[in-house]
mmCIF file with all atom_site columns, C-alpha atoms in Angstrom:
data_model
loop_
_atom_site.group_PDB
_atom_site.id
_atom_site.type_symbol
_atom_site.label_atom_id
_atom_site.label_alt_id
_atom_site.label_comp_id
_atom_site.label_asym_id
_atom_site.label_entity_id
_atom_site.label_seq_id
_atom_site.pdbx_PDB_ins_code
_atom_site.Cartn_x
_atom_site.Cartn_y
_atom_site.Cartn_z
_atom_site.occupancy
_atom_site.B_iso_or_equiv
_atom_site.pdbx_formal_charge
_atom_site.auth_seq_id
_atom_site.auth_comp_id
_atom_site.auth_asym_id
_atom_site.auth_atom_id
_atom_site.pdbx_PDB_model_num
ATOM 1  C CA . MET U 1 1  ? 10.699  -8.311  23.066 1.00 0.00 ? 1  MET U CA 1
ATOM 2  C CA . LYS U 1 2  ? 7.217   -6.015  25.123 1.00 0.00 ? 2  LYS U CA 1
ATOM 3  C CA . VAL U 1 3  ? 4.415   -8.868  24.313 1.00 0.00 ? 3  VAL U CA 1
ATOM 4  C CA . ARG U 1 4  ? 7.499   -11.587 26.207 1.00 0.00 ? 4  ARG U CA 1
ATOM 5  C CA . LEU U 1 5  ? 7.840   -9.028  29.285 1.00 0.00 ? 5  LEU U CA 1
ATOM 6  C CA . ALA U 1 6  ? 4.692   -8.389  29.702 1.00 0.00 ? 6  ALA U CA 1
ATOM 7  C CA . LYS U 1 7  ? 3.433   -12.147 29.749 1.00 0.00 ? 7  LYS U CA 1
ATOM 8  C CA . LYS U 1 8  ? 6.398   -13.081 32.000 1.00 0.00 ? 8  LYS U CA 1
ATOM 9  C CA . ASN U 1 9  ? 6.315   -10.286 34.602 1.00 0.00 ? 9  ASN U CA 1
ATOM 10 C CA . ARG U 1 10 ? 1.731   -11.062 33.908 1.00 0.00 ? 10 ARG U CA 1
ATOM 11 C CA . GLU U 1 11 ? 1.192   -7.252  33.298 1.00 0.00 ? 11 GLU U CA 1
ATOM 12 C CA . VAL U 1 12 ? -1.402  -9.004  31.003 1.00 0.00 ? 12 VAL U CA 1
ATOM 13 C CA . ASN U 1 13 ? -4.237  -10.654 32.271 1.00 0.00 ? 13 ASN U CA 1
ATOM 14 C CA . PRO U 1 14 ? -4.812  -14.170 30.713 1.00 0.00 ? 14 PRO U CA 1
ATOM 15 C CA . GLU U 1 15 ? -7.812  -13.544 29.340 1.00 0.00 ? 15 GLU U CA 1
ATOM 16 C CA . SER U 1 16 ? -6.454  -10.683 27.474 1.00 0.00 ? 16 SER U CA 1
ATOM 17 C CA . TRP U 1 17 ? -3.975  -12.777 25.482 1.00 0.00 ? 17 TRP U CA 1
ATOM 18 C CA . GLU U 1 18 ? -7.224  -14.190 23.209 1.00 0.00 ? 18 GLU U CA 1
ATOM 19 C CA . GLN U 1 19 ? -7.749  -10.705 22.881 1.00 0.00 ? 19 GLN U CA 1
ATOM 20 C CA . LEU U 1 20 ? -3.982  -9.192  21.688 1.00 0.00 ? 20 LEU U CA 1
ATOM 21 C CA . TYR U 1 21 ? -3.837  -11.999 19.364 1.00 0.00 ? 21 TYR U CA 1
ATOM 22 C CA . GLU U 1 22 ? -6.891  -11.316 17.628 1.00 0.00 ? 22 GLU U CA 1
ATOM 23 C CA . ASN U 1 23 ? -5.653  -7.647  17.139 1.00 0.00 ? 23 ASN U CA 1
ATOM 24 C CA . LEU U 1 24 ? -2.117  -8.610  16.181 1.00 0.00 ? 24 LEU U CA 1
ATOM 25 C CA . ILE U 1 25 ? -3.390  -10.613 13.392 1.00 0.00 ? 25 ILE U CA 1
ATOM 26 C CA . ILE U 1 26 ? -5.984  -8.299  11.634 1.00 0.00 ? 26 ILE U CA 1
ATOM 27 C CA . ARG U 1 27 ? -3.340  -5.591  12.252 1.00 0.00 ? 27 ARG U CA 1
ATOM 28 C CA . LYS U 1 28 ? -0.960  -7.816  10.000 1.00 0.00 ? 28 LYS U CA 1
ATOM 29 C CA . ILE U 1 29 ? -3.523  -8.882  7.263  1.00 0.00 ? 29 ILE U CA 1
ATOM 30 C CA . ARG U 1 30 ? -4.737  -5.317  7.454  1.00 0.00 ? 30 ARG U CA 1
ATOM 31 C CA . LYS U 1 31 ? -0.519  -4.803  6.434  1.00 0.00 ? 31 LYS U CA 1
ATOM 32 C CA . ARG U 1 32 ? -1.189  -6.133  3.063  1.00 0.00 ? 32 ARG U CA 1
ATOM 33 C CA . TYR U 1 33 ? -5.976  -6.785  2.618  1.00 0.00 ? 33 TYR U CA 1
ATOM 34 C CA . SER U 1 34 ? -8.555  -4.083  3.404  1.00 0.00 ? 34 SER U CA 1
ATOM 35 C CA . VAL U 1 35 ? -11.661 -5.146  5.203  1.00 0.00 ? 35 VAL U CA 1
ATOM 36 C CA . ASN U 1 36 ? -13.573 -4.701  1.520  1.00 0.00 ? 36 ASN U CA 1
ATOM 37 C CA . GLN U 1 37 ? -10.589 -6.179  -0.172 1.00 0.00 ? 37 GLN U CA 1
ATOM 38 C CA . GLU U 1 38 ? -10.867 -9.234  2.221  1.00 0.00 ? 38 GLU U CA 1
ATOM 39 C CA . LEU U 1 39 ? -14.934 -9.581  1.709  1.00 0.00 ? 39 LEU U CA 1
ATOM 40 C CA . ALA U 1 40 ? -14.227 -9.783  -1.111 1.00 0.00 ? 40 ALA U CA 1
ATOM 41 C CA . ILE U 1 41 ? -12.162 -12.380 -1.632 1.00 0.00 ? 41 ILE U CA 1
ATOM 42 C CA . LEU U 1 42 ? -14.251 -14.529 0.434  1.00 0.00 ? 42 LEU U CA 1
ATOM 43 C CA . ARG U 1 43 ? -17.437 -13.994 -1.517 1.00 0.00 ? 43 ARG U CA 1
ATOM 44 C CA . GLN U 1 44 ? -15.587 -14.705 -3.970 1.00 0.00 ? 44 GLN U CA 1
ATOM 45 C CA . ARG U 1 45 ? -13.785 -17.906 -2.644 1.00 0.00 ? 45 ARG U CA 1
ATOM 46 C CA . ASP U 1 46 ? -15.278 -20.581 -5.356 1.00 0.00 ? 46 ASP U CA 1
ATOM 47 C CA . ALA U 1 47 ? -15.436 -18.092 -8.341 1.00 0.00 ? 47 ALA U CA 1
ATOM 48 C CA . LYS U 1 48 ? -10.929 -17.218 -8.000 1.00 0.00 ? 48 LYS U CA 1
ATOM 49 C CA . PRO U 1 49 ? -10.052 -20.111 -5.871 1.00 0.00 ? 49 PRO U CA 1
ATOM 50 C CA . GLU U 1 50 ? -6.317  -19.098 -6.513 1.00 0.00 ? 50 GLU U CA 1
ATOM 51 C CA . GLU U 1 51 ? -6.743  -15.286 -5.193 1.00 0.00 ? 51 GLU U CA 1
ATOM 52 C CA . PHE U 1 52 ? -8.741  -17.344 -2.222 1.00 0.00 ? 52 PHE U CA 1
ATOM 53 C CA . ALA U 1 53 ? -5.418  -20.123 -1.567 1.00 0.00 ? 53 ALA U CA 1
ATOM 54 C CA . GLU U 1 54 ? -3.341  -17.202 -1.506 1.00 0.00 ? 54 GLU U CA 1
ATOM 55 C CA . TYR U 1 55 ? -5.081  -15.006 0.932  1.00 0.00 ? 55 TYR U CA 1
ATOM 56 C CA . ASN U 1 56 ? -6.069  -17.528 2.916  1.00 0.00 ? 56 ASN U CA 1
ATOM 57 C CA . ALA U 1 57 ? -2.215  -18.918 3.074  1.00 0.00 ? 57 ALA U CA 1
ATOM 58 C CA . TYR U 1 58 ? -1.256  -14.838 3.680  1.00 0.00 ? 58 TYR U CA 1
ATOM 59 C CA . VAL U 1 59 ? -3.983  -15.260 7.387  1.00 0.00 ? 59 VAL U CA 1
ATOM 60 C CA . GLU U 1 60 ? -2.401  -18.776 7.973  1.00 0.00 ? 60 GLU U CA 1
ATOM 61 C CA . GLN U 1 61 ? 0.864   -17.055 7.765  1.00 0.00 ? 61 GLN U CA 1
ATOM 62 C CA . CYS U 1 62 ? 0.057   -13.849 10.292 1.00 0.00 ? 62 CYS U CA 1
ATOM 63 C CA . LYS U 1 63 ? -1.201  -16.587 12.580 1.00 0.00 ? 63 LYS U CA 1
ATOM 64 C CA . VAL U 1 64 ? 2.282   -18.735 12.806 1.00 0.00 ? 64 VAL U CA 1
ATOM 65 C CA . SER U 1 65 ? 4.007   -15.237 13.568 1.00 0.00 ? 65 SER U CA 1
ATOM 66 C CA . VAL U 1 66 ? 2.067   -13.875 15.718 1.00 0.00 ? 66 VAL U CA 1
ATOM 67 C CA . LYS U 1 67 ? 2.036   -17.171 18.156 1.00 0.00 ? 67 LYS U CA 1
ATOM 68 C CA . LYS U 1 68 ? 6.127   -16.916 17.806 1.00 0.00 ? 68 LYS U CA 1
ATOM 69 C CA . LYS U 1 69 ? 6.026   -13.441 19.155 1.00 0.00 ? 69 LYS U CA 1
ATOM 70 C CA . LEU U 1 70 ? 3.740   -13.983 21.733 1.00 0.00 ? 70 LEU U CA 1
ATOM 71 C CA . ASP U 1 71 ? 5.570   -17.486 22.413 1.00 0.00 ? 71 ASP U CA 1
ATOM 72 C CA . ILE U 1 72 ? 2.631   -19.123 22.610 1.00 0.00 ? 72 ILE U CA 1
#
């Protein structure tokens, strides 16, 4: 809600939207995966494809959720 108001009132400049988008996604990812866990999953994506698929689906879900929140 606050984000939409900020966007509507132009309190966040356009260059900051991409950074805000990325930061919100990272924040959501960190709720489930630490940096070390994420790196391990990415490093072992071929050895553990199911684990990578679960991680990737979660990241995509985070992106959709943040886009909705930012109304983009």
